[in-house]
Coordinates of C-alpha atoms and ligand atoms in Angstrom, one line a residue:
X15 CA -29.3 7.7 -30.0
X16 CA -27.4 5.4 -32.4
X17 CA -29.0 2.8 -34.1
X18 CA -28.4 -0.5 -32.3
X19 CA -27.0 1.1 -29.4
X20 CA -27.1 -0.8 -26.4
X21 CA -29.0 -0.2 -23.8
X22 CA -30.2 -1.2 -20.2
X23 CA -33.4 -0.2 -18.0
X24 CA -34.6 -1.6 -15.1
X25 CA -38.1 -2.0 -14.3
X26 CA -39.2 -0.8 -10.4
X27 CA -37.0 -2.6 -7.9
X28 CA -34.5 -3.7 -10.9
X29 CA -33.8 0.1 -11.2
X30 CA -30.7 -0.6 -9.2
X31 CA -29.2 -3.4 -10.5
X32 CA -29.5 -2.4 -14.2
X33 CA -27.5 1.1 -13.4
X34 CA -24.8 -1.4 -11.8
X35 CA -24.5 -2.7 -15.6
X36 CA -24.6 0.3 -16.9
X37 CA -21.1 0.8 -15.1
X38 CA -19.5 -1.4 -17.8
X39 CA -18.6 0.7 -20.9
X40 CA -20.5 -0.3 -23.9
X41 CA -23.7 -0.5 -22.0
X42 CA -26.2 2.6 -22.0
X43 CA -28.6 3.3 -19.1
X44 CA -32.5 4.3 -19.9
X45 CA -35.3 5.5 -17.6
X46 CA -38.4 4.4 -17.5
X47 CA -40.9 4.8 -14.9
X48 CA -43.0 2.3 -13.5
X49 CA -46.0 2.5 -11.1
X50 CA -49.5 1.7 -9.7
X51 CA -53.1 3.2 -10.5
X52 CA -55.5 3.3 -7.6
X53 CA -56.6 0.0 -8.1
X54 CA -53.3 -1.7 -8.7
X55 CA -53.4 -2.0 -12.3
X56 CA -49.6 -1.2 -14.1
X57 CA -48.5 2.3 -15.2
X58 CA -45.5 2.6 -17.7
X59 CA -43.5 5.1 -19.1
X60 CA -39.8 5.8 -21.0
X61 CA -38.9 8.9 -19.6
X62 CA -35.6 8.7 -22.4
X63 CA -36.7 6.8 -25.9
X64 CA -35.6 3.7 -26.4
X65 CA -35.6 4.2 -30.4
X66 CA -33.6 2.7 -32.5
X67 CA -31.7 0.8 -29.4
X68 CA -31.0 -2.6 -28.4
X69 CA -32.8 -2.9 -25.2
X70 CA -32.2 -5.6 -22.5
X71 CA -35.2 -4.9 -19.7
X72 CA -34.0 -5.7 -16.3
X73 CA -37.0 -6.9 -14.5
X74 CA -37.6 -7.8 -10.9
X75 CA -39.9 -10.5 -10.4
X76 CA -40.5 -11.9 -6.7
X77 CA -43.3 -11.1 -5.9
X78 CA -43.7 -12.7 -9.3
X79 CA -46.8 -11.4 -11.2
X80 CA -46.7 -7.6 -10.8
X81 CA -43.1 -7.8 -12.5
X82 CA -44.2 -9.8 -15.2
X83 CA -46.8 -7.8 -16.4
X84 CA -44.7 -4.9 -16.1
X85 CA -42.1 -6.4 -18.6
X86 CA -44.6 -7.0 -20.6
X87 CA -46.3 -3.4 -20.7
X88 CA -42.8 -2.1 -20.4
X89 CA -41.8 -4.3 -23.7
X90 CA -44.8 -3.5 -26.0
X91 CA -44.3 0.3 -25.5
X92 CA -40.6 0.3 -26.1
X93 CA -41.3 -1.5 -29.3
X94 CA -44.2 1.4 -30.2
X95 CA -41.5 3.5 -30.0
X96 CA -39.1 1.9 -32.2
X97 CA -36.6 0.0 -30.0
X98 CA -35.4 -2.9 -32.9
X99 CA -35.0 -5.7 -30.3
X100 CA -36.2 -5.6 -26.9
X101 CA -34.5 -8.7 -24.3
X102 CA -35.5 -9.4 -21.1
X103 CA -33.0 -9.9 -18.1
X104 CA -34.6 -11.6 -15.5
X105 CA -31.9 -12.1 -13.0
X106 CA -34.3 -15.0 -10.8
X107 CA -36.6 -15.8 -13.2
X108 CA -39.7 -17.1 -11.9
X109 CA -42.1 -20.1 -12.7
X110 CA -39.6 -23.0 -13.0
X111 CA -40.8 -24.9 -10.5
X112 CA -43.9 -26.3 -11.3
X113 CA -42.5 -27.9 -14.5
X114 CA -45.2 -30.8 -14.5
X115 CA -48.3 -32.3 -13.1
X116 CA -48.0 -33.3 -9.6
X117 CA -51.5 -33.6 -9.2
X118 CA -54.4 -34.4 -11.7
X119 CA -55.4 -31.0 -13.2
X120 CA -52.8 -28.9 -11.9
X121 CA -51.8 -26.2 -14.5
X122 CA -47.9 -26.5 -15.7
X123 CA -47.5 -22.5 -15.3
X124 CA -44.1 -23.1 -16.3
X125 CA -45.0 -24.2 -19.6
X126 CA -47.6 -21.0 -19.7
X127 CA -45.3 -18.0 -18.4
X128 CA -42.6 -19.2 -20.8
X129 CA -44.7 -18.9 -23.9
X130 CA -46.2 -15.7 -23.0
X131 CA -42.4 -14.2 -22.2
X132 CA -41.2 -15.7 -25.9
X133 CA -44.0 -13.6 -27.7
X134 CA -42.9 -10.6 -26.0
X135 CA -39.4 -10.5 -25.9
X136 CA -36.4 -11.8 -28.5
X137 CA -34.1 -13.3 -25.9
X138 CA -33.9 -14.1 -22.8
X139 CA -30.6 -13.7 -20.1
X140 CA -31.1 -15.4 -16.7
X141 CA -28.7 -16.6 -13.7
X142 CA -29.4 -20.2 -11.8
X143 CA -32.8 -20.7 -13.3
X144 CA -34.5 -23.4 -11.4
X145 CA -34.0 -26.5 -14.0
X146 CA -35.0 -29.5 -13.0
X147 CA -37.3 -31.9 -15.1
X148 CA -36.4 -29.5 -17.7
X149 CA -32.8 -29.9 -18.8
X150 CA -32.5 -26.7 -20.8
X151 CA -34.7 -23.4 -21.0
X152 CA -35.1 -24.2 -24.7
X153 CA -37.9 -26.9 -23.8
X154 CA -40.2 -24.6 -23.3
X155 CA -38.7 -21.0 -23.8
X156 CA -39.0 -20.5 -28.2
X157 CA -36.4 -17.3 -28.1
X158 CA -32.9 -17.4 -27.6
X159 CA -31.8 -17.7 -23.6
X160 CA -28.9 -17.8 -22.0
X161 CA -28.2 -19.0 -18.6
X162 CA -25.7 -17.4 -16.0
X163 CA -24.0 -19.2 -13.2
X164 CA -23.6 -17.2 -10.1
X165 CA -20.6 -19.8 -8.5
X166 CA -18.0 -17.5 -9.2
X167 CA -19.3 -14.5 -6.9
X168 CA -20.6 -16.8 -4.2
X169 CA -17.7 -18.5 -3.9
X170 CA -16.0 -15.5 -3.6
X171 CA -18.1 -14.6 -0.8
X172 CA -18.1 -17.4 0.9
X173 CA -13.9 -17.3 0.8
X174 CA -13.7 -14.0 2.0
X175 CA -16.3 -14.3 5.1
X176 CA -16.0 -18.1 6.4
X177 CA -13.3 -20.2 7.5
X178 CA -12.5 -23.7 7.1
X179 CA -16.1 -24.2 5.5
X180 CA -18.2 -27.2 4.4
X181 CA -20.6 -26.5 1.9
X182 CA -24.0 -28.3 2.1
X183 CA -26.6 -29.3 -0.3
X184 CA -30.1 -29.8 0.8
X185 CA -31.1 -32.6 -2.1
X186 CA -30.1 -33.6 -4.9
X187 CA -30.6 -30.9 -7.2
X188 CA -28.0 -28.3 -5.5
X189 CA -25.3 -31.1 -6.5
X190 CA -24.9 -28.9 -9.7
X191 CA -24.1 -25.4 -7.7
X192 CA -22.7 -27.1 -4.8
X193 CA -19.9 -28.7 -6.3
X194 CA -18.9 -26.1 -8.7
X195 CA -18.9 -23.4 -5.8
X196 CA -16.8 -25.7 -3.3
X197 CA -14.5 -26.5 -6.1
X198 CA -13.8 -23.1 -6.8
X199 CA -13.9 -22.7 -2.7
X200 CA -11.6 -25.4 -2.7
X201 CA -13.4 -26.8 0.2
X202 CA -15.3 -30.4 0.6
X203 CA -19.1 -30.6 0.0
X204 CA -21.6 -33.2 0.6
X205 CA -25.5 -32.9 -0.7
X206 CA -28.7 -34.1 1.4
X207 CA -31.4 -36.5 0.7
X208 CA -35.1 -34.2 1.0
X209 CA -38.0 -35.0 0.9
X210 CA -41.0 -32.4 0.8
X211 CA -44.3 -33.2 2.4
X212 CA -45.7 -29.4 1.7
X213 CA -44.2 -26.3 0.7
X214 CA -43.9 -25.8 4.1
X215 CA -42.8 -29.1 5.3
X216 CA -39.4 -30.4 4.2
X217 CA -37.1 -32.6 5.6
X218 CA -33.6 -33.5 4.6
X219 CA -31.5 -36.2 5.9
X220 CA -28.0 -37.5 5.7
X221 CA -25.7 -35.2 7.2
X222 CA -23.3 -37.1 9.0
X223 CA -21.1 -35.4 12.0
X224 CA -17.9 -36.6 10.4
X225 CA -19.1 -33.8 7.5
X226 CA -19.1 -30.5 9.7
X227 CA -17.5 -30.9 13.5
X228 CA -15.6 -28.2 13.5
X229 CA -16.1 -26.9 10.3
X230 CA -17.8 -23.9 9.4
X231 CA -21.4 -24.8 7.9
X232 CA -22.4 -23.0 4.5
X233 CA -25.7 -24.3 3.5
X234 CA -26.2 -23.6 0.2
X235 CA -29.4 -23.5 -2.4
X236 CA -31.1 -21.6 -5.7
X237 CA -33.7 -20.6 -3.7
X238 CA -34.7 -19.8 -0.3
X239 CA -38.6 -19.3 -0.4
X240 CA -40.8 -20.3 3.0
X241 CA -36.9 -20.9 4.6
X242 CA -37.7 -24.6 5.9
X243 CA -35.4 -26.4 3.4
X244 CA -32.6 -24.4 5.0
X245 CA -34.0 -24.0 8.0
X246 CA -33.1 -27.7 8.9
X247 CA -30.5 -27.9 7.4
X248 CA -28.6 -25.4 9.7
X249 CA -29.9 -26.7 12.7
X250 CA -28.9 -30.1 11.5
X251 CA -25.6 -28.8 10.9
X252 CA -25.2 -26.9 14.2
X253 CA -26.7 -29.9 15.8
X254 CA -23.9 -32.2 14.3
X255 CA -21.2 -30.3 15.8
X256 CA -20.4 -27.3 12.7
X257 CA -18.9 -24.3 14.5
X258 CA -21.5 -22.0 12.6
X259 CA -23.9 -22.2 9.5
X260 CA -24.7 -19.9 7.3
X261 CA -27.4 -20.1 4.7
X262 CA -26.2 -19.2 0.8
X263 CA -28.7 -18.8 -1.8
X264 CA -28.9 -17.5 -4.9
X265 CA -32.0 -16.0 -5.0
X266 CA -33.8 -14.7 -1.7
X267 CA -37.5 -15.0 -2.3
X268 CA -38.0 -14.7 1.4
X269 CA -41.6 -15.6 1.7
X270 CA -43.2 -13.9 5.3
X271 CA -41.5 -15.6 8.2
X272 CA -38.7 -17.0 6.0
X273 CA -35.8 -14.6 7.8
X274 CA -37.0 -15.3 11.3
X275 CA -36.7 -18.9 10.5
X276 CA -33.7 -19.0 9.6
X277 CA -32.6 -16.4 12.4
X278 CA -34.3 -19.1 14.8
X279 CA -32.8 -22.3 13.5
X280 CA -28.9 -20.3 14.5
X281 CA -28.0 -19.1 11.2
X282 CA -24.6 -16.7 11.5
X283 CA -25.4 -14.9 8.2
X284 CA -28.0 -15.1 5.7
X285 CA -26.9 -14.2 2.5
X286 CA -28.1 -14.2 -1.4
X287 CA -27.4 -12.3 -4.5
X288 CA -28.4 -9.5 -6.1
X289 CA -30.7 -11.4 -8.6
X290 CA -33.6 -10.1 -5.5
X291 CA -33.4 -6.9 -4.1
X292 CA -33.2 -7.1 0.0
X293 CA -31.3 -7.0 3.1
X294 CA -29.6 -10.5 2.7
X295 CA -28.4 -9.5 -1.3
X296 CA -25.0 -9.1 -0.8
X297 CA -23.4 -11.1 -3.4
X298 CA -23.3 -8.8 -6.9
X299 CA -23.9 -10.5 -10.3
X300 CA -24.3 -7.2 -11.8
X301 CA -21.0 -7.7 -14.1
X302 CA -21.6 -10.8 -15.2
X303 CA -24.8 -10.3 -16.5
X304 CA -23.6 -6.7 -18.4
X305 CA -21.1 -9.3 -20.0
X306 CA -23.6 -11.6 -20.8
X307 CA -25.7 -8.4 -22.9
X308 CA -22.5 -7.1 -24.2
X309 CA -21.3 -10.3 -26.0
X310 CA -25.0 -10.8 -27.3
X311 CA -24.1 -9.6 -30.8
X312 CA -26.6 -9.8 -33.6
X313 CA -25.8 -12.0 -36.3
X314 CA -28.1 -10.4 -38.6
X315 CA -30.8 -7.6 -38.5
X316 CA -31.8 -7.1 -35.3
X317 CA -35.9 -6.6 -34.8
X318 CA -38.4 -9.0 -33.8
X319 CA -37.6 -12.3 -33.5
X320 CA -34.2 -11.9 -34.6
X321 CA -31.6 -14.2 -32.5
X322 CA -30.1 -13.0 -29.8
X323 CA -26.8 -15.1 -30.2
X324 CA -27.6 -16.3 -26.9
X325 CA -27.6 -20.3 -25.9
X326 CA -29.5 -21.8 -23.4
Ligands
R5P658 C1 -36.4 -26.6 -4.7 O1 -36.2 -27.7 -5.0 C2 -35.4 -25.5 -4.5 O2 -34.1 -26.0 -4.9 C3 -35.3 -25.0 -3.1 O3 -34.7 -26.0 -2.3 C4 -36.6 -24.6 -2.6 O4 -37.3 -23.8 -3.5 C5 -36.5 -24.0 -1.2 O5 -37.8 -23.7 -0.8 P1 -38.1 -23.4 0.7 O6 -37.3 -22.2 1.1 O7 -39.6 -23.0 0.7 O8 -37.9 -24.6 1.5

């Protein structure tokens, strides 16, 4: 293989996804095999070397932890054998969200998860990462990142498969994906008020029925986790007078019960990207993320810690 040569390989569920970037010329595709011993502890293994490349790892992490310390396994032993700069791709990336104290003594695994990723890896590509007291990955990430905006292929989606739509977000934080999507969409928006009791009790408020009679409903969010935040949303929505709803996300975490949540609340379609494997990831980000490694050029030696010409 060619010094510097770029190179993609997903990790277990990622498998998929990094072979879709591999369609865009420029980009290589590597195997490496991941599994489980007996007692649930990581196996790892390149099956093609990744010496002398330029390797963006495509991991999958929800469920969260079993991804990352694959990555991590996965990283180290591409770097024993001689891969000169070793990214990570972590189309959702996880631990955003508890991004300070809410209680007295709570841990800020945000804060934790970042600095362990920055001492593995030498840059970082994500799509829709879960900002919100943080304003930029670079507050607590030290290597170079670079953060994707899916709007372009949800919007497309939700062009192609609604009709006369209203897009809908749940609080305040969606403002920033809402608006860009609808604009693109060139449909109207409005954005919710919540308020969370429990991650399992959520309620947002404000909908008006002037906002969706007769309008097709598209409720959309980063992330649909235990499904209550769009869960009443829809049938808010439905229960306003929208002629269907359909909950958008970008990143399907789909904790147990989630999907029959949302089926229950009268959700038409329940749909996500391809950051998360699953039934509902029918929106692809897999080219812009290969453009996003492609126009990471080094600026000077490549190797560890060199930059990744990425921006956060
Ligand atoms: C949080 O603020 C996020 O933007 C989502 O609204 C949240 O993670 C959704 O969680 P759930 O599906 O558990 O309501």
């Amino acid at each position: 293989m060619a010094t510097g040569h770029l190179v993609v390989a997903g990790l277990g569920k990622a498998a998929g996804l990094a072979a879709r970037m591999a369609r865009v010329p420029g980009i290589g595709l590597l195997a490496v095999e991941t599994r489980r011993f007996p007692d649930g502890e990581c196996y790892a293994r390149w099956l093609q070397s990744p010496g002398g490349a330029r390797l963006w790892l495509v991991g999958q992490f929800a469920p969260p932890d079993a991804g990352l310390l694959e990555a991590l396994i996965a990283a180290d032993a591409a770097r024993e054998q001689g891969a000169g700069f070793v990214g990570l791709v972590a189309p959702y990336l996880p631990y955003l969200r508890q991004d300070r104290q809410f209680k007295p003594g709570e841990a800020v695994s945000s804060r934790t998860v970042a600095a362990v990723l920055s001492r593995h890896f030498d840059g970082l590509v994500t799509v829709d990462p879960h900002l919100h007291r943080y304003k930029s990955l670079s507050e607590i990430y030290s290597i170079p990142s670079r953060v994707l905006h899916a709007v372009g292929p949800l919007a497309g989606w939700i062009t192609a498969r609604t009709s006369n739509p209203v897009l809908i977000g749940p609080d305040s934080e969606s403002r920033q994906w809402v608006s860009r999507v609808a604009a693109l969409c060139k449909a109207p928006f409005t954005v919710m008020r919540k308020k969370r009791v429990s991650s399992v009790e959520v309620h947002s408020s404000g909908l008006r029925a002037a906002d969706v009679r007769g309008r097709e409903a598209v409720v959309l969010d980063d992330i649909i986790s235990s499904g209550h935040t769009m869960a009443g949303v829809v049938e808010a929505a439905l229960h306003l007078g929208a002629r269907k709803a359909f909950a958008v996300g970008v990143h399907g975490l789909f904790a147990p019960g989630a999907r029959k949540l949302l089926k229950q609340a009268g959700a038409a379609a329940v749909v996500t990207c391809n950051t998360v494997p699953g039934p509902t990831a029918k929106v692809d980000v897999s080219e812009l993320l290969a453009e996003a490694v492609l126009q990471d050029q080094p600026r000077a030696a490549t190797g560890r810690r060199a930059r990744a010409g990425c921006t956060t």
